[in-house]
Tab-separated table of C-alpha atoms and ligand atoms in Angstrom:
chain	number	residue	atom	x	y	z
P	1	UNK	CA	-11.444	12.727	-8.021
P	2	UNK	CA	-12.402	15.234	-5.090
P	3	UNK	CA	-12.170	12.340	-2.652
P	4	UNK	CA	-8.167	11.332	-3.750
P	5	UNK	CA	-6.014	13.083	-1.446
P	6	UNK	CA	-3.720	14.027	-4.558
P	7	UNK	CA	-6.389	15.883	-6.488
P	8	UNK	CA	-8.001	17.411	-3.800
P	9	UNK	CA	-6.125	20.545	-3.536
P	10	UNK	CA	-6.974	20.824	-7.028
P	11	UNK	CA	-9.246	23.928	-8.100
P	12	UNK	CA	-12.554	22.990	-9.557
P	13	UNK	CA	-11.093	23.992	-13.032
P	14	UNK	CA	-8.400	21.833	-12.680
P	15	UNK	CA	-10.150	19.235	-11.153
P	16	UNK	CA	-12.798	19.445	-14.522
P	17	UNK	CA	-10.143	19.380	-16.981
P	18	UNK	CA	-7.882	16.378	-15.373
P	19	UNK	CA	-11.026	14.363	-15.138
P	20	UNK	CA	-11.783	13.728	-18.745
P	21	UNK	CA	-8.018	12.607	-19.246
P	22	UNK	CA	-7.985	9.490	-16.828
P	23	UNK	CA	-9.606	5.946	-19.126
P	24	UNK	CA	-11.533	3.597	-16.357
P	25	UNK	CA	-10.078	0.083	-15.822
P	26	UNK	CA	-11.754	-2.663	-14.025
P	27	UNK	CA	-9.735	-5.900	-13.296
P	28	UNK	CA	-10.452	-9.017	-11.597
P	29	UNK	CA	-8.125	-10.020	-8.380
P	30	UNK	CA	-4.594	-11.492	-9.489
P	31	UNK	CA	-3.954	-9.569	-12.557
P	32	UNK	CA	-0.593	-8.224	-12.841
P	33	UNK	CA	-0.863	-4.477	-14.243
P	34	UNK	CA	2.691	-3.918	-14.818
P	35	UNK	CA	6.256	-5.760	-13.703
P	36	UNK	CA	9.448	-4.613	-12.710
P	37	UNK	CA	11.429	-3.016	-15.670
P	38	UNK	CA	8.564	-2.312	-17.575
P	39	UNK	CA	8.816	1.386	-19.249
P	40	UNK	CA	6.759	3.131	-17.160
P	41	UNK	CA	4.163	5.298	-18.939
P	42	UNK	CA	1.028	5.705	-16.785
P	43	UNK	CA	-0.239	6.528	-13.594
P	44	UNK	CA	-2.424	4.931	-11.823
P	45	UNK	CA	-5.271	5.686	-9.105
P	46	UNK	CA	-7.695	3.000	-7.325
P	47	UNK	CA	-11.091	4.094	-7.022
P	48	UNK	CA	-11.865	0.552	-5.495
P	49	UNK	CA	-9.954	-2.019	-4.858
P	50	UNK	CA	-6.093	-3.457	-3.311
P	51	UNK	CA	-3.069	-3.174	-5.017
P	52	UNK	CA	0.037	-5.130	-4.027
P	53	UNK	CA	3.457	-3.441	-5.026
P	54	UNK	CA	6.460	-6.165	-4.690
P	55	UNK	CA	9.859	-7.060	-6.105
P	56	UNK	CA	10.877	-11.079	-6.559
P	57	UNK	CA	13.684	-12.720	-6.373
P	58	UNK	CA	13.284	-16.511	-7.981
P	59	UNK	CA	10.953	-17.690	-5.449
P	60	UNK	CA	11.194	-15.246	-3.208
P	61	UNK	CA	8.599	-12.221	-2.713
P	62	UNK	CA	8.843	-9.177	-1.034
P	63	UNK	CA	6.010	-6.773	-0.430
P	64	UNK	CA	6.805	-2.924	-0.417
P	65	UNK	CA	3.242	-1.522	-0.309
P	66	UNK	CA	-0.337	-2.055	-0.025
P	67	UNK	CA	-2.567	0.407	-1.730
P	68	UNK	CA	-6.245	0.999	-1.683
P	69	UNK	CA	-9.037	3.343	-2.643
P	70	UNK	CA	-7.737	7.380	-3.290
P	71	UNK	CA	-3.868	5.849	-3.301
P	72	UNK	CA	-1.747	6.375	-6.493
P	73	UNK	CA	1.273	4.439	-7.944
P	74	UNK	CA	3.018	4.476	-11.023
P	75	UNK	CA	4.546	7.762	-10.079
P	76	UNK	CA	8.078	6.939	-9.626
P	77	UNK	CA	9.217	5.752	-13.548
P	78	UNK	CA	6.558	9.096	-15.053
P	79	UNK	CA	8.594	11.339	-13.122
P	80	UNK	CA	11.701	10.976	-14.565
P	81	UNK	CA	11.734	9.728	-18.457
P	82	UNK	CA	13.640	6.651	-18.910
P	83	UNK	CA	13.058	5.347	-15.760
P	84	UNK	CA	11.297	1.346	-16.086
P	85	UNK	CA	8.825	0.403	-12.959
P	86	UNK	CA	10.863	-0.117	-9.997
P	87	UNK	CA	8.380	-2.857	-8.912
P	88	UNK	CA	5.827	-5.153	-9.940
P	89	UNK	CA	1.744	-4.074	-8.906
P	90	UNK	CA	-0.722	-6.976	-8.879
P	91	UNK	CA	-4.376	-6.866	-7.794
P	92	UNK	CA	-5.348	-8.537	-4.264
P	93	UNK	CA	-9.043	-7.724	-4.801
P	94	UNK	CA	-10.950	-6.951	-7.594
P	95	UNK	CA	-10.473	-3.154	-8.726
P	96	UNK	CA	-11.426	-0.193	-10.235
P	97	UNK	CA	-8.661	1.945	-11.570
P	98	UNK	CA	-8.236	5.441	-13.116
P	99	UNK	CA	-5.320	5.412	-15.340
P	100	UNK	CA	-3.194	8.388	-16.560
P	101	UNK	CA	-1.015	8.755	-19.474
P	102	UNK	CA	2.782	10.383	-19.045
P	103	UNK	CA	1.617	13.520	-21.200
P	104	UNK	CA	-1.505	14.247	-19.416
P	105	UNK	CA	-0.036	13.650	-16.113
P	106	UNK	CA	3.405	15.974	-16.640
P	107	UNK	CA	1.334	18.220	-17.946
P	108	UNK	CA	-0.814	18.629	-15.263
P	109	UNK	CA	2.680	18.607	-12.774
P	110	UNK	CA	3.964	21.732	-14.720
P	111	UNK	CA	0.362	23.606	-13.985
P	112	UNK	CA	-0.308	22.976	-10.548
P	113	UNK	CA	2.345	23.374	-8.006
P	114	UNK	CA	-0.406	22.324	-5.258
P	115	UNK	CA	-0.418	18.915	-6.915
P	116	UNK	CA	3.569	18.738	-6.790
P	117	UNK	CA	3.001	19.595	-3.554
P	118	UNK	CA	0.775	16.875	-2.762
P	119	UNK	CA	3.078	14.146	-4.501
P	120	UNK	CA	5.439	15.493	-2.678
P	121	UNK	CA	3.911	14.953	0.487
P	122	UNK	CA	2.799	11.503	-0.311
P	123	UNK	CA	6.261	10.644	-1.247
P	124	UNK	CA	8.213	11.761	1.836
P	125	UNK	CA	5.566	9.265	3.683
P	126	UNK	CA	6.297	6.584	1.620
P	127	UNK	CA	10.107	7.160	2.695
P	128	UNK	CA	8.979	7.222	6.103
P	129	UNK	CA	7.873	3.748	5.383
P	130	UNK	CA	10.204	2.597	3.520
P	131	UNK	CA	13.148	4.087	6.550
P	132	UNK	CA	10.952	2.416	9.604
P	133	UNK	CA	11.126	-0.935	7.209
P	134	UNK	CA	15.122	-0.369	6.953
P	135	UNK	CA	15.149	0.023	10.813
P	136	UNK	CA	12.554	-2.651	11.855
P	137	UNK	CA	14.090	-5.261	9.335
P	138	UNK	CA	17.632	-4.004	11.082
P	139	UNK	CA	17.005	-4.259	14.564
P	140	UNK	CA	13.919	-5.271	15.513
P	141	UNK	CA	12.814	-9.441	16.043
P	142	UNK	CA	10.124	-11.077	13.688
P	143	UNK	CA	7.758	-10.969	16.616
P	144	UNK	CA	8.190	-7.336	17.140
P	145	UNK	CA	8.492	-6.855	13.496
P	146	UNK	CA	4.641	-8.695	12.811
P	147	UNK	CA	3.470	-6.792	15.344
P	148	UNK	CA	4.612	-3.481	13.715
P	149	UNK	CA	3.047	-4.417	10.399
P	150	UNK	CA	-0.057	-5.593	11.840
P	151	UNK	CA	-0.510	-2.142	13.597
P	152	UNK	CA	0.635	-0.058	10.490
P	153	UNK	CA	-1.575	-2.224	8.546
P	154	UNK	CA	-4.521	-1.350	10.879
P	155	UNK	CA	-3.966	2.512	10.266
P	156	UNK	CA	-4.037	2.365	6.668
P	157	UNK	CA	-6.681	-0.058	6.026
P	158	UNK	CA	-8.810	-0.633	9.538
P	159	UNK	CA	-12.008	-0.540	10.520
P	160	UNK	CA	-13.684	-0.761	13.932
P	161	UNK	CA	-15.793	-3.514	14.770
P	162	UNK	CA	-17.137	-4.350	17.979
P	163	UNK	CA	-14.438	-6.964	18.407
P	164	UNK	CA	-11.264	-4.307	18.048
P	165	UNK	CA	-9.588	-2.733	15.022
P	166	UNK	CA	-9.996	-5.251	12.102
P	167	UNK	CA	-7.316	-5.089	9.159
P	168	UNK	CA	-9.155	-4.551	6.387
P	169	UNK	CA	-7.277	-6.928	3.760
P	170	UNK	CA	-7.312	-10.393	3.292
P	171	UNK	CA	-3.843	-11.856	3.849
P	172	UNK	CA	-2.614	-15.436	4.191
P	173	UNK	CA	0.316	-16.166	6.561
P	174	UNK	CA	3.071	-16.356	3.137
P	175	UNK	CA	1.784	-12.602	2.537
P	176	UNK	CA	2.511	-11.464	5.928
P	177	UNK	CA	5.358	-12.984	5.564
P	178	UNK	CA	6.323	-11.412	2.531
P	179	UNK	CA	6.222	-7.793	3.999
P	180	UNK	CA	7.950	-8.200	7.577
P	181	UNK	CA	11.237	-10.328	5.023
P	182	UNK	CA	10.229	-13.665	7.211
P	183	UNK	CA	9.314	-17.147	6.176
P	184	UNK	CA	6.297	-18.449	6.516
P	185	UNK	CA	6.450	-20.645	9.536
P	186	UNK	CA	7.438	-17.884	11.128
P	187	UNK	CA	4.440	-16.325	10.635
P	188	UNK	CA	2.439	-19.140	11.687
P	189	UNK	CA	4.075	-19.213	15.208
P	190	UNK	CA	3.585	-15.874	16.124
P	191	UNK	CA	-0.071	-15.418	15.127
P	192	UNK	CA	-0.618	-18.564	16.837
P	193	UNK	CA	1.164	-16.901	19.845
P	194	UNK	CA	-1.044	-14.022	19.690
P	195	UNK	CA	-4.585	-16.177	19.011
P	196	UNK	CA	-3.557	-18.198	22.136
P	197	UNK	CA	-2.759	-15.076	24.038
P	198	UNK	CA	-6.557	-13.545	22.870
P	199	UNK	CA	-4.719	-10.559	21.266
P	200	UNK	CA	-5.836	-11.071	18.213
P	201	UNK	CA	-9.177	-13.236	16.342
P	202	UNK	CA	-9.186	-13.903	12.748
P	203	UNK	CA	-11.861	-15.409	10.472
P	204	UNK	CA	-11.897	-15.702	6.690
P	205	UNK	CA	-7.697	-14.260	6.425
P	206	UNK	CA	-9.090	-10.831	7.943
P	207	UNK	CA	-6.938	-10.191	11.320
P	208	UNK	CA	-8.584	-8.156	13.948
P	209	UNK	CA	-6.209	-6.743	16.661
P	210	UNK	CA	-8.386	-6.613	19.784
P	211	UNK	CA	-6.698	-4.211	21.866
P	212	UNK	CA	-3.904	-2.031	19.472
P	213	UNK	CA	-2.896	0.035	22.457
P	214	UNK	CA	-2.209	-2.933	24.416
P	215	UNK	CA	0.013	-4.150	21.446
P	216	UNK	CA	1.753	-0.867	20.638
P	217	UNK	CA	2.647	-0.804	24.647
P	218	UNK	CA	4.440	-4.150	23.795
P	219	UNK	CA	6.625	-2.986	21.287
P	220	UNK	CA	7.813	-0.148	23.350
W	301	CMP	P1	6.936	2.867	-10.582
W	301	CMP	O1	8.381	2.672	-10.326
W	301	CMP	O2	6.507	3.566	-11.800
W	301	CMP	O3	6.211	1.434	-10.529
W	301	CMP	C1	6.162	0.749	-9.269
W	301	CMP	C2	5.469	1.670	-8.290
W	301	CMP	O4	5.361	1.164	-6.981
W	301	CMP	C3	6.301	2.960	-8.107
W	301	CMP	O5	6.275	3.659	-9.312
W	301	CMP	C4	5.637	3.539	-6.895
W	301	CMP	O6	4.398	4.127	-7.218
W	301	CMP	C5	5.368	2.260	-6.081
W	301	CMP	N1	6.461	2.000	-5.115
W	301	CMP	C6	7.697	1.515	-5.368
W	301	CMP	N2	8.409	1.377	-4.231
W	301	CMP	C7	7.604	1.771	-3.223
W	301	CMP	C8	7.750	1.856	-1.804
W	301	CMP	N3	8.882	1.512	-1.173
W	301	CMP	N4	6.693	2.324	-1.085
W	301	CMP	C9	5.542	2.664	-1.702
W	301	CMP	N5	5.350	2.599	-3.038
W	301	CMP	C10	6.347	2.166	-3.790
């Protein structure tokens, strides 16, 4: 738990007595842990692992959030009672999960202001997010708008490799898709743009952006 930014304001003391409270979970890829307007009643922490959060609409998908190892979710329906998920989490890999009852978890909220603090924190990023989407999806193109994600994506879960900054989550051109509010085909064109271009490679569904500067310049 040291290494989740949440608990890691924590005192040792607290840190010892949350510990025991959290039950492991380990789940293959493409299991759905909750869905939208479930009663939320636990939180939940990856210690390995992607989680997808997404709403659907018939057919339709669209991807809020991508979490990963030391990210949290759950939060939103444990923090006020009543409240059923707002969205539906799914696995993208297989995972290893720390999961947290409502009692525990309030509990611990009402001891530690540092943790509030922390959630707090987390939160007012996710907002940030969830703002740049409103703006992006507003007035930006899809082009500009893949580009975006691909660079946001590349903060949150890249890793350097010789080649450039490699986006460290297999995603087919439908997922992409799903998180920038495009179609498909869409998709397709533009990364074929950019693989013509030599601005980007990708092998196996994992994108690497070969020069992000160069990219970032673009969108400016
Ligand atoms: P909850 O509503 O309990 O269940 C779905 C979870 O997805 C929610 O808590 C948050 O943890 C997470 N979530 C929902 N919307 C967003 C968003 N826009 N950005 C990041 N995380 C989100």
């Amino acid at each position: 738990l040291q290494h989740v930014p949440l608990f890691q304001e924590l005192a040792q003391d607290d840190l010892f007595g949350i510990a025991p409270l959290f039950t492991e979970k380990h789940v293959k890829k493409g299991k759905i842990l909750f869905v939208e307007g479930d009663a939320g009643e636990e939180l939940f922490l990856i210690a390995s692992g992607v989680v997808k959060i997404y709403r659907v609409d018939n057919d339709k998908e669209v991807t809020l959030a991508l979490f990963r190892e030391g990210d949290f979710f759950g939060e939103m329906s444990l923090i006020r009672s009543g409240q059923t998920r707002s969205a539906t989490a799914e696995t993208m890999e297989t995972s290893t999960l720390y999961v947290l009852n409502r009692t525990a978890f309030t509990a611990f909220m009402e001891k530690s202001p540092r943790l509030c603090l922390k959630l707090l924190e987390t939160t007012m990023q996710r907002l940030r997010h969830a703002n740049d989407q409103i703006y992006d999806l507003t007035f930006l193109g899809v082009r500009s708008r893949i580009l975006k994600m691909m660079l946001r994506l590349s903060e949150q879960h890249g890793t350097r490799t010789p080649e450039g900054l490699l986006i460290n989550v297999k995603l087919t051109h439908q997922e992409l898709a799903n998180m920038v509010g495009t179609v498909r085909e869409s998709v397709t064109k533009v990364l074929q743009e950019l693989l013509d271009d030599g601005r980007i490679h990708i092998d196996k569904k994992l994108i690497t952006l070969k020069d992000p500067e160069a990219l970032r310049k673009e969108l400016r």
